[in-house]
Short mmCIF file of C-alpha atoms in Angstrom, two decimals:
data_model
loop_
_atom_site.label_atom_id
_atom_site.label_comp_id
_atom_site.label_asym_id
_atom_site.label_seq_id
_atom_site.Cartn_x
_atom_site.Cartn_y
_atom_site.Cartn_z
CA MET A 1 -24.60 -3.60 -1.44
CA PHE A 2 -24.52 0.17 -1.13
CA LEU A 3 -23.36 1.63 2.18
CA ILE A 4 -23.74 5.12 3.56
CA TYR A 5 -22.21 6.41 6.77
CA ARG A 6 -23.64 8.63 9.49
CA THR A 7 -22.03 9.55 12.75
CA PHE A 8 -22.42 7.30 15.73
CA GLU A 9 -24.36 10.07 17.52
CA GLU A 10 -26.69 10.63 14.59
CA PHE A 11 -27.34 6.93 14.06
CA ARG A 12 -28.09 6.40 17.74
CA LYS A 13 -31.03 8.80 17.54
CA HIS A 14 -32.66 6.43 15.06
CA PRO A 15 -33.89 9.06 12.59
CA GLU A 16 -36.94 7.87 10.67
CA THR A 17 -35.49 8.98 7.35
CA VAL A 18 -31.92 9.80 6.37
CA GLU A 19 -31.28 12.22 3.50
CA LEU A 20 -28.53 11.37 1.04
CA ASN A 21 -25.90 13.96 0.20
CA PRO A 22 -24.88 14.86 -3.38
CA ASP A 23 -21.78 12.61 -3.30
CA GLU A 24 -23.86 9.64 -2.28
CA VAL A 25 -26.48 10.34 -4.93
CA GLN A 26 -23.76 10.52 -7.56
CA HIS A 27 -22.36 7.16 -6.49
CA LEU A 28 -25.83 5.61 -6.41
CA LYS A 29 -26.44 6.72 -9.96
CA ALA A 30 -23.02 5.58 -11.16
CA ARG A 31 -23.86 2.16 -9.82
CA ARG A 32 -27.37 2.32 -11.29
CA ILE A 33 -29.09 1.67 -8.01
CA GLU A 34 -32.84 2.22 -8.27
CA PRO A 35 -35.31 3.62 -5.75
CA ASN A 36 -37.16 1.05 -3.59
CA THR A 37 -34.10 -1.14 -3.27
CA GLU A 38 -32.36 -1.77 0.01
CA ILE A 39 -29.18 0.05 0.99
CA VAL A 40 -27.31 0.00 4.31
CA VAL A 41 -26.83 2.81 6.83
CA CYS A 42 -23.69 2.45 9.00
CA ASP A 43 -22.72 4.24 12.19
CA GLY A 44 -19.02 3.82 11.33
CA ARG A 45 -18.48 1.71 14.42
CA GLY A 46 -19.77 -1.62 13.25
CA ARG A 47 -23.51 -1.04 13.60
CA THR A 48 -25.69 -1.13 10.48
CA ALA A 49 -29.35 -1.05 9.53
CA PRO A 50 -30.89 -1.96 6.18
CA ALA A 51 -32.80 0.96 4.67
CA LEU A 52 -35.29 1.39 1.88
CA LEU A 53 -34.06 3.83 -0.75
CA LEU A 54 -36.56 6.54 -1.68
CA ARG A 55 -36.67 9.22 -4.38
CA GLU A 56 -39.02 12.18 -4.39
CA SER A 57 -39.22 14.45 -7.40
CA SER A 58 -40.79 17.85 -7.66
CA GLY A 59 -40.26 19.24 -11.13
CA ARG A 60 -36.62 18.78 -12.11
CA LYS A 61 -35.46 18.59 -8.55
CA GLU A 62 -35.13 15.25 -6.89
CA GLN A 63 -34.41 14.30 -3.32
CA TRP A 64 -33.00 10.95 -2.35
CA SER A 65 -33.39 9.56 1.13
CA CYS A 66 -33.76 6.24 2.87
CA ARG A 67 -35.83 4.77 5.68
CA PRO A 68 -33.78 2.53 8.02
CA ASP A 69 -35.32 -0.52 9.62
CA TYR A 70 -33.80 -0.46 13.10
CA THR A 71 -35.46 -3.71 14.09
CA ARG A 72 -33.06 -5.44 11.69
CA GLN A 73 -29.88 -3.83 12.99
CA GLU A 74 -26.64 -5.74 12.84
CA PHE A 75 -23.35 -5.32 14.62
CA VAL A 76 -20.04 -6.48 13.22
CA ASP A 77 -17.12 -6.50 15.60
CA ALA A 78 -13.80 -5.74 13.94
CA PRO A 79 -10.29 -6.10 15.27
CA GLU A 80 -8.59 -2.83 16.19
CA ARG A 81 -5.94 -1.72 13.71
CA ILE A 82 -4.40 1.45 15.01
CA VAL A 83 -1.86 3.55 13.13
CA TYR A 84 0.60 5.81 14.95
CA CYS A 85 2.81 7.56 12.44
CA ALA A 86 4.81 10.64 11.61
CA LEU A 87 2.77 12.77 9.18
CA PRO A 88 4.21 12.67 5.67
CA LYS A 89 3.93 15.69 3.42
CA GLY A 90 0.89 16.67 1.40
CA SER A 91 -0.99 14.14 -0.66
CA ARG A 92 0.88 11.25 0.90
CA VAL A 93 -1.34 11.63 3.97
CA ASP A 94 -4.42 11.15 1.79
CA LEU A 95 -3.00 7.84 0.67
CA ILE A 96 -2.86 6.63 4.26
CA LEU A 97 -6.40 7.83 4.93
CA GLU A 98 -7.92 6.21 1.83
CA LYS A 99 -5.93 3.02 1.48
CA GLY A 100 -5.63 2.63 5.23
CA THR A 101 -9.42 2.63 5.54
CA GLU A 102 -9.64 0.02 2.80
CA LEU A 103 -7.22 -2.15 4.75
CA GLY A 104 -9.26 -1.89 7.94
CA MET A 105 -7.54 0.89 9.87
CA THR A 106 -9.74 1.77 12.87
CA ARG A 107 -7.81 4.68 14.36
CA PHE A 108 -5.27 7.15 13.00
CA VAL A 109 -2.96 9.04 15.33
CA PRO A 110 -0.20 11.33 13.98
CA VAL A 111 2.86 11.42 16.21
CA GLU A 112 5.38 14.22 16.48
CA PHE A 113 8.75 12.55 16.74
CA GLU A 114 11.98 14.45 17.13
CA ARG A 115 12.72 14.29 13.41
CA SER A 116 9.11 14.71 12.27
CA VAL A 117 8.57 17.36 9.65
CA ARG A 118 5.89 19.55 11.14
CA GLU A 119 2.74 18.91 9.14
CA THR A 120 -0.95 19.19 9.85
CA TYR A 121 -3.97 17.43 8.44
CA SER A 122 -7.66 18.11 8.38
CA GLN A 123 -9.79 15.68 10.35
CA GLU A 124 -12.84 16.76 8.40
CA ARG A 125 -11.19 15.98 5.08
CA ALA A 126 -9.92 12.70 6.53
CA GLU A 127 -13.43 11.65 7.44
CA ARG A 128 -14.75 12.46 3.99
CA LEU A 129 -11.99 10.47 2.28
CA ALA A 130 -12.46 7.60 4.70
CA MET A 131 -16.21 7.41 4.07
CA GLN A 132 -15.65 7.17 0.34
CA ALA A 133 -13.01 4.49 0.77
CA ALA A 134 -15.11 2.57 3.30
CA GLY A 135 -18.08 2.60 0.94
CA GLN A 136 -16.01 1.16 -1.87
CA SER A 137 -14.50 -1.59 0.21
CA ARG A 138 -17.72 -2.16 2.17
CA ARG A 139 -16.10 -1.60 5.51
CA ARG A 140 -18.38 -1.03 8.49
CA TYR A 141 -15.81 1.05 10.32
CA ILE A 142 -14.69 4.63 9.77
CA PRO A 143 -11.37 5.26 11.50
CA VAL A 144 -11.27 7.64 14.42
CA PHE A 145 -8.99 10.52 13.42
CA GLU A 146 -7.02 12.06 16.25
CA GLN A 147 -5.01 15.23 16.50
CA PRO A 148 -1.20 14.80 16.65
CA ILE A 149 0.27 13.57 19.91
CA GLY A 150 3.81 13.75 21.29
CA LEU A 151 6.17 10.96 22.26
CA GLU A 152 5.23 11.13 25.95
CA GLU A 153 1.60 10.42 25.14
CA LEU A 154 2.57 7.56 22.81
CA LEU A 155 4.78 6.03 25.49
CA SER A 156 2.02 6.20 28.05
CA ARG A 157 -0.39 4.53 25.64
CA ILE A 158 2.09 1.72 24.93
CA GLU A 159 2.57 1.21 28.65
CA GLY A 160 -1.12 1.57 29.48
CA SER A 161 -2.28 -0.90 26.85
CA ALA A 162 -0.38 -3.70 28.60
CA GLU A 163 -1.56 -6.98 27.09
CA ALA A 164 -4.71 -5.61 25.50
CA CYS A 165 -3.05 -4.13 22.44
CA MET A 166 0.20 -5.20 20.81
CA PHE A 167 2.33 -2.29 19.61
CA LEU A 168 4.53 -3.12 16.62
CA LEU A 169 7.32 -0.68 15.90
CA LEU A 170 8.10 -0.98 12.18
CA ASP A 171 11.86 -0.98 12.01
CA PRO A 172 14.18 -2.50 9.39
CA SER A 173 16.42 -3.81 12.16
CA GLY A 174 13.55 -5.51 13.99
CA ARG A 175 12.49 -9.15 14.03
CA ALA A 176 11.40 -10.69 10.73
CA ALA A 177 7.65 -10.11 10.59
CA VAL A 178 6.95 -13.59 9.30
CA ASP A 179 8.25 -15.11 12.54
CA LEU A 180 5.54 -13.38 14.55
CA LEU A 181 2.64 -14.81 12.61
CA PRO A 182 0.56 -17.42 14.37
CA ARG A 183 1.53 -20.99 13.51
CA LYS A 184 -2.09 -21.81 12.98
CA ARG A 185 -5.23 -19.82 13.29
CA ASP A 186 -6.41 -19.95 16.81
CA ALA A 187 -10.08 -19.42 17.58
CA GLU A 188 -9.24 -18.30 21.08
CA ARG A 189 -6.73 -15.67 20.09
CA THR A 190 -6.70 -13.15 22.92
CA ILE A 191 -5.17 -10.12 21.23
CA ARG A 192 -7.68 -8.53 18.91
CA SER A 193 -6.05 -5.17 18.95
CA HIS A 194 -2.83 -4.16 17.24
CA ALA A 195 -1.10 -0.86 16.70
CA ILE A 196 1.69 -0.11 14.28
CA VAL A 197 4.17 2.68 14.90
CA VAL A 198 5.92 4.30 11.93
CA GLY A 199 8.65 6.87 12.48
CA PRO A 200 9.56 9.89 10.35
CA GLU A 201 11.53 9.69 7.12
CA GLY A 202 14.73 10.68 8.94
CA GLY A 203 14.21 7.73 11.27
CA ILE A 204 13.45 7.65 14.97
CA THR A 205 16.26 8.54 17.34
CA ASP A 206 17.96 5.88 19.43
CA LEU A 207 16.37 7.38 22.52
CA GLU A 208 12.88 7.22 21.02
CA ARG A 209 13.48 3.63 19.99
CA ILE A 210 14.77 2.54 23.39
CA ALA A 211 11.92 4.31 25.20
CA MET A 212 9.27 2.59 23.05
CA LEU A 213 10.83 -0.85 23.43
CA GLU A 214 11.13 -0.36 27.16
CA LYS A 215 7.39 0.30 27.39
CA GLY A 216 6.68 -2.92 25.51
CA ALA A 217 6.66 -2.15 21.78
CA LEU A 218 7.95 -4.94 19.55
CA PRO A 219 10.33 -4.04 16.69
CA VAL A 220 9.33 -5.73 13.45
CA ALA A 221 10.93 -5.67 9.98
CA LEU A 222 8.35 -5.85 7.21
CA SER A 223 10.33 -5.40 4.04
CA ASP A 224 13.80 -5.96 2.64
CA GLY A 225 13.85 -2.34 1.48
CA ILE A 226 13.49 1.10 2.98
CA LEU A 227 9.88 2.28 2.96
CA ARG A 228 8.48 5.79 2.98
CA ILE A 229 6.00 6.58 5.74
CA GLU A 230 2.82 5.95 3.76
CA THR A 231 4.16 2.73 2.21
CA ALA A 232 5.23 1.43 5.60
CA VAL A 233 1.75 2.16 6.99
CA LEU A 234 0.06 0.25 4.16
CA ALA A 235 2.50 -2.66 4.41
CA GLY A 236 1.89 -2.64 8.18
CA LEU A 237 -1.88 -2.74 7.77
CA SER A 238 -1.57 -5.54 5.19
CA TYR A 239 0.45 -7.39 7.78
CA LEU A 240 -2.23 -6.87 10.45
CA ASN A 241 -4.72 -8.39 8.01
CA LEU A 242 -2.61 -11.56 8.20
CA LEU A 243 -1.86 -11.36 11.89
CA GLN A 244 -5.55 -11.06 12.74
CA ALA A 245 -6.81 -13.51 10.11
CA MET B 1 24.14 6.28 0.03
CA PHE B 2 23.05 8.00 -3.16
CA LEU B 3 22.01 5.80 -6.08
CA ILE B 4 21.59 6.66 -9.75
CA TYR B 5 20.23 4.32 -12.40
CA ARG B 6 21.37 3.74 -15.96
CA THR B 7 20.04 1.15 -18.34
CA PHE B 8 21.48 -2.33 -18.34
CA GLU B 9 22.82 -1.74 -21.89
CA GLU B 10 24.42 1.56 -20.99
CA PHE B 11 26.02 0.24 -17.83
CA ARG B 12 27.43 -2.78 -19.65
CA LYS B 13 29.49 -0.52 -21.90
CA HIS B 14 31.35 0.66 -18.80
CA PRO B 15 31.42 4.37 -19.66
CA GLU B 16 34.36 6.15 -18.05
CA THR B 17 32.18 9.00 -16.78
CA VAL B 18 28.42 9.19 -16.33
CA GLU B 19 26.71 12.58 -16.51
CA LEU B 20 24.00 13.34 -14.00
CA ASN B 21 20.65 14.64 -15.18
CA PRO B 22 18.91 17.69 -13.64
CA ASP B 23 16.61 15.55 -11.45
CA GLU B 24 19.57 13.75 -9.97
CA VAL B 25 21.48 17.00 -9.40
CA GLN B 26 18.46 18.42 -7.60
CA HIS B 27 18.25 15.38 -5.32
CA LEU B 28 21.98 15.48 -4.65
CA LYS B 29 21.73 19.08 -3.57
CA ALA B 30 18.65 18.48 -1.43
CA ARG B 31 20.61 15.83 0.40
CA ARG B 32 23.65 18.07 0.58
CA ILE B 33 25.97 15.60 -1.05
CA GLU B 34 29.32 17.16 -1.91
CA PRO B 35 31.64 16.57 -4.87
CA ASN B 36 34.41 14.01 -4.36
CA THR B 37 32.20 11.73 -2.30
CA GLU B 38 31.19 8.28 -3.44
CA ILE B 39 27.81 7.55 -4.99
CA VAL B 40 26.51 4.36 -6.61
CA VAL B 41 25.63 3.68 -10.25
CA CYS B 42 23.08 0.87 -10.75
CA ASP B 43 22.11 -1.02 -13.89
CA GLY B 44 18.60 -1.59 -12.51
CA ARG B 45 19.14 -5.35 -12.53
CA GLY B 46 21.16 -5.80 -9.38
CA ARG B 47 24.59 -4.72 -10.60
CA THR B 48 26.21 -1.64 -9.05
CA ALA B 49 29.52 0.19 -9.10
CA PRO B 50 30.76 2.84 -6.66
CA ALA B 51 31.52 6.10 -8.42
CA LEU B 52 33.36 9.28 -7.51
CA LEU B 53 31.12 12.34 -7.76
CA LEU B 54 32.59 15.23 -9.77
CA ARG B 55 31.52 18.83 -10.35
CA GLU B 56 32.92 21.07 -13.06
CA SER B 57 32.02 24.74 -13.15
CA SER B 58 32.50 27.18 -15.96
CA GLY B 59 31.14 30.56 -14.99
CA ARG B 60 27.67 30.08 -13.50
CA LYS B 61 27.11 26.77 -15.25
CA GLU B 62 28.00 23.59 -13.48
CA GLN B 63 28.10 20.04 -14.70
CA TRP B 64 27.84 17.08 -12.37
CA SER B 65 29.13 13.67 -13.34
CA CYS B 66 30.67 10.63 -11.73
CA ARG B 67 33.46 8.19 -12.51
CA PRO B 68 32.50 4.57 -11.76
CA ASP B 69 35.05 2.08 -10.49
CA TYR B 70 34.08 -1.11 -12.31
CA THR B 71 36.75 -3.15 -10.55
CA ARG B 72 34.59 -2.81 -7.42
CA GLN B 73 31.31 -3.91 -8.99
CA GLU B 74 28.75 -5.71 -6.88
CA PHE B 75 25.79 -7.84 -7.77
CA VAL B 76 22.77 -8.27 -5.52
CA ASP B 77 20.37 -11.01 -6.45
CA ALA B 78 16.76 -10.22 -5.59
CA PRO B 79 13.73 -12.49 -5.54
CA GLU B 80 11.33 -11.98 -8.44
CA ARG B 81 8.12 -10.15 -7.49
CA ILE B 82 5.96 -9.95 -10.55
CA VAL B 83 2.67 -8.08 -10.74
CA TYR B 84 -0.04 -9.04 -13.24
CA CYS B 85 -3.00 -6.74 -12.85
CA ALA B 86 -5.89 -5.01 -14.53
CA LEU B 87 -4.92 -1.38 -15.10
CA PRO B 88 -6.79 0.98 -12.79
CA LYS B 89 -7.71 4.45 -13.91
CA GLY B 90 -5.41 7.45 -13.98
CA SER B 91 -3.23 8.29 -11.06
CA ARG B 92 -3.94 4.99 -9.37
CA VAL B 93 -1.48 3.36 -11.78
CA ASP B 94 1.25 5.74 -10.59
CA LEU B 95 0.69 4.48 -7.09
CA ILE B 96 1.44 0.92 -8.19
CA LEU B 97 4.53 2.04 -10.07
CA GLU B 98 5.97 4.09 -7.20
CA LYS B 99 4.95 2.12 -4.16
CA GLY B 100 5.35 -1.17 -5.99
CA THR B 101 8.98 -0.33 -6.73
CA GLU B 102 9.51 0.54 -3.07
CA LEU B 103 8.14 -2.86 -2.12
CA GLY B 104 10.47 -4.68 -4.49
CA MET B 105 8.33 -5.26 -7.59
CA THR B 106 10.62 -6.55 -10.36
CA ARG B 107 8.18 -6.75 -13.27
CA PHE B 108 4.85 -5.10 -14.06
CA VAL B 109 2.47 -6.61 -16.59
CA PRO B 110 -0.99 -5.11 -17.20
CA VAL B 111 -3.60 -7.73 -18.11
CA GLU B 112 -6.73 -7.17 -20.14
CA PHE B 113 -9.40 -9.22 -18.44
CA GLU B 114 -12.96 -9.46 -19.70
CA ARG B 115 -14.17 -6.79 -17.28
CA SER B 116 -11.05 -4.62 -17.50
CA VAL B 117 -11.65 -0.97 -18.18
CA ARG B 118 -9.52 -0.25 -21.21
CA GLU B 119 -6.65 1.91 -20.01
CA THR B 120 -3.13 2.54 -21.20
CA TYR B 121 0.00 3.60 -19.43
CA SER B 122 3.30 5.07 -20.49
CA GLN B 123 6.31 2.82 -20.01
CA GLU B 124 8.59 5.82 -20.18
CA ARG B 125 6.76 7.60 -17.37
CA ALA B 126 6.71 4.34 -15.42
CA GLU B 127 10.49 4.06 -15.64
CA ARG B 128 10.97 7.62 -14.48
CA LEU B 129 8.68 7.15 -11.47
CA ALA B 130 10.31 3.83 -10.65
CA MET B 131 13.82 5.29 -10.71
CA GLN B 132 12.80 7.99 -8.27
CA ALA B 133 11.14 5.47 -5.97
CA ALA B 134 14.06 3.03 -6.22
CA GLY B 135 16.51 5.79 -5.34
CA GLN B 136 14.54 6.69 -2.25
CA SER B 137 14.20 3.13 -1.02
CA ARG B 138 17.71 2.19 -2.19
CA ARG B 139 16.50 -0.66 -4.34
CA ARG B 140 18.96 -2.07 -6.87
CA TYR B 141 16.19 -3.16 -9.20
CA ILE B 142 14.03 -1.17 -11.58
CA PRO B 143 10.96 -3.16 -12.59
CA VAL B 144 10.61 -4.26 -16.19
CA PHE B 145 7.48 -2.59 -17.56
CA GLU B 146 5.60 -4.60 -20.15
CA GLN B 147 2.81 -3.69 -22.53
CA PRO B 148 -0.63 -5.13 -21.68
CA ILE B 149 -1.21 -8.81 -22.39
CA GLY B 150 -4.40 -10.83 -22.79
CA LEU B 151 -5.70 -13.76 -20.78
CA GLU B 152 -4.30 -16.35 -23.19
CA GLU B 153 -0.80 -15.04 -22.71
CA LEU B 154 -1.24 -14.96 -18.93
CA LEU B 155 -2.49 -18.56 -18.93
CA SER B 156 0.45 -19.73 -20.97
CA ARG B 157 2.85 -17.98 -18.59
CA ILE B 158 1.22 -19.62 -15.58
CA GLU B 159 1.45 -23.01 -17.25
CA GLY B 160 4.96 -22.43 -18.58
CA SER B 161 6.37 -21.31 -15.25
CA ALA B 162 5.64 -24.71 -13.75
CA GLU B 163 7.46 -24.90 -10.41
CA ALA B 164 9.83 -22.02 -11.06
CA CYS B 165 7.38 -19.24 -10.20
CA MET B 166 4.38 -19.42 -7.91
CA PHE B 167 1.34 -17.53 -9.22
CA LEU B 168 -0.94 -16.20 -6.50
CA LEU B 169 -4.40 -15.15 -7.60
CA LEU B 170 -5.60 -12.55 -5.09
CA ASP B 171 -9.17 -13.50 -4.42
CA PRO B 172 -11.33 -12.86 -1.32
CA SER B 173 -12.67 -16.41 -1.55
CA GLY B 174 -9.20 -17.96 -1.69
CA ARG B 175 -7.15 -19.61 1.04
CA ALA B 176 -6.15 -17.47 4.00
CA ALA B 177 -2.80 -15.99 3.06
CA VAL B 178 -1.35 -16.59 6.50
CA ASP B 179 -1.65 -20.36 6.03
CA LEU B 180 0.73 -20.28 3.06
CA LEU B 181 3.58 -18.65 4.90
CA PRO B 182 6.56 -20.85 5.66
CA ARG B 183 6.54 -22.34 9.15
CA LYS B 184 10.12 -21.32 9.58
CA ARG B 185 12.57 -19.60 7.31
CA ASP B 186 14.25 -22.15 5.18
CA ALA B 187 17.68 -21.44 3.77
CA GLU B 188 17.09 -23.88 0.94
CA ARG B 189 13.81 -22.43 -0.20
CA THR B 190 13.47 -23.37 -3.85
CA ILE B 191 10.91 -20.86 -5.04
CA ARG B 192 12.51 -17.43 -5.33
CA SER B 193 10.01 -16.14 -7.81
CA HIS B 194 6.42 -15.15 -7.13
CA ALA B 195 3.75 -13.49 -9.19
CA ILE B 196 0.53 -11.95 -7.96
CA VAL B 197 -2.52 -11.66 -10.18
CA VAL B 198 -5.08 -8.94 -9.47
CA GLY B 199 -8.31 -8.79 -11.44
CA PRO B 200 -10.35 -5.76 -12.49
CA GLU B 201 -12.64 -3.85 -10.15
CA GLY B 202 -15.69 -5.70 -11.50
CA GLY B 203 -13.99 -8.96 -10.57
CA ILE B 204 -12.71 -11.74 -12.78
CA THR B 205 -15.30 -13.96 -14.44
CA ASP B 206 -15.83 -17.54 -13.29
CA LEU B 207 -14.29 -18.76 -16.53
CA GLU B 208 -11.18 -16.65 -16.05
CA ARG B 209 -10.86 -17.91 -12.51
CA ILE B 210 -11.25 -21.56 -13.40
CA ALA B 211 -8.80 -21.26 -16.30
CA MET B 212 -6.13 -19.69 -14.08
CA LEU B 213 -6.56 -22.26 -11.32
CA GLU B 214 -6.41 -25.07 -13.83
CA LYS B 215 -3.05 -23.85 -15.04
CA GLY B 216 -1.74 -23.85 -11.50
CA ALA B 217 -2.48 -20.43 -9.96
CA LEU B 218 -3.22 -20.49 -6.23
CA PRO B 219 -6.15 -18.41 -4.93
CA VAL B 220 -5.21 -16.43 -1.83
CA ALA B 221 -7.26 -14.08 0.38
CA LEU B 222 -5.18 -11.22 1.73
CA SER B 223 -7.67 -9.02 3.51
CA ASP B 224 -10.98 -9.20 5.30
CA GLY B 225 -12.25 -6.37 3.10
CA ILE B 226 -12.65 -5.64 -0.60
CA LEU B 227 -9.58 -3.97 -2.05
CA ARG B 228 -9.26 -1.75 -5.08
CA ILE B 229 -6.73 -2.82 -7.69
CA GLU B 230 -3.83 -0.66 -6.52
CA THR B 231 -4.41 -1.49 -2.84
CA ALA B 232 -4.54 -5.20 -3.61
CA VAL B 233 -1.26 -4.93 -5.51
CA LEU B 234 0.46 -3.19 -2.60
CA ALA B 235 -0.97 -5.64 -0.06
CA GLY B 236 0.16 -8.46 -2.36
CA LEU B 237 3.70 -7.11 -2.61
CA SER B 238 3.81 -6.62 1.18
CA TYR B 239 2.82 -10.26 1.45
CA LEU B 240 5.61 -11.34 -0.91
CA ASN B 241 8.04 -9.48 1.34
CA LEU B 242 6.98 -11.92 4.08
CA LEU B 243 6.76 -14.98 1.87
CA GLN B 244 10.29 -14.45 0.59
CA ALA B 245 11.79 -13.27 3.88
#
């Protein structure tokens, strides 16, 4: 199955044909996918349509496109897996974007904690990396990439989410993660939305910690070692895969 | 706490002073650690000794070393977390080496499956990356890095381990990982040794799968998506952190 991603807005307009970009064509060819086979167009939010792959040649130039069949649309609901984290330096952000998408991250929100190193990231680049990763792991969701927020905003989201989303603060001194896992899988599980919060490398301050717990975040210890930001995020997302299984 | 690593053989000789290499000196300085403070020398297999940090200057040249106190040795036993996996391409191996060490990997064994892409890796480079990662996450163990083995050898290890080590074959069609976790933490847990097996990107063949299960490997599904080799390894090690908690 070969997946391509278009924005929610673009998909919603139901274009009759969708042109493939050079990256997509390269991947198609690497996987030896032939014209007139079916691929899948995704809106990145769970909605997909099968599409007939087409190739037009004029001389040495070729143009690949596909024609979606919107009457055969599907929608896959996925549990929310939200990442709030201090931005690590450089290429370590890319790791979160790529591997996080593979592990089902649905939203990425950098947080500026007191001890955060001030870093920025490109949402555009994030989306490109995420689309590649989603294609390879056949995910129907592309994470929403937000601009950095401050502690106040994070606190108000923890408070505002109430019972709808469980916020897990990854913290070596927290409760053993294994104790939080459901005893058996429960078809009527009510919480389908989880967020993990990962502090900066220097650690969160006591005040930050207390404020988050007061608003309802749950401190959870995932590992018997000290994890860097990006490793903690991936371990946290692996954990959500179990928690939401 | 600042940790440096020497080989098991070197440590065992109980050298009176241990010279620091340029990498270690750079890290010391970045963390503003002063002479005459205590650091820790590790043998990479759980044994450590506190050591007094020394600096000698002659002109503009300075030499950092430390003097271990072997009468105050400590030994930390860690659960075995063994990774058997197809080697991914290029820099994706580094990710396993670095992040795997952070997550407590104790042994790394590349496996040549039928659909493995033939890749090699440098054990020397692996050790260097692992020491850096171990220092940052304050792990007492440096993984043992083996040369690639074939399926026959893997099968005989699965069979030979009997009850002493549980082999988990990461496989999307396996049992839900959450169902294998202990109902409550059990002080008398007998299995302290786990191995994860991760196949190549093209998947393991049916024959490989059947052979491994026959020898006693347990198929386990970790994620609701398809994971690349390095992501599966990290998710697997995160899972072992829970399983052995």
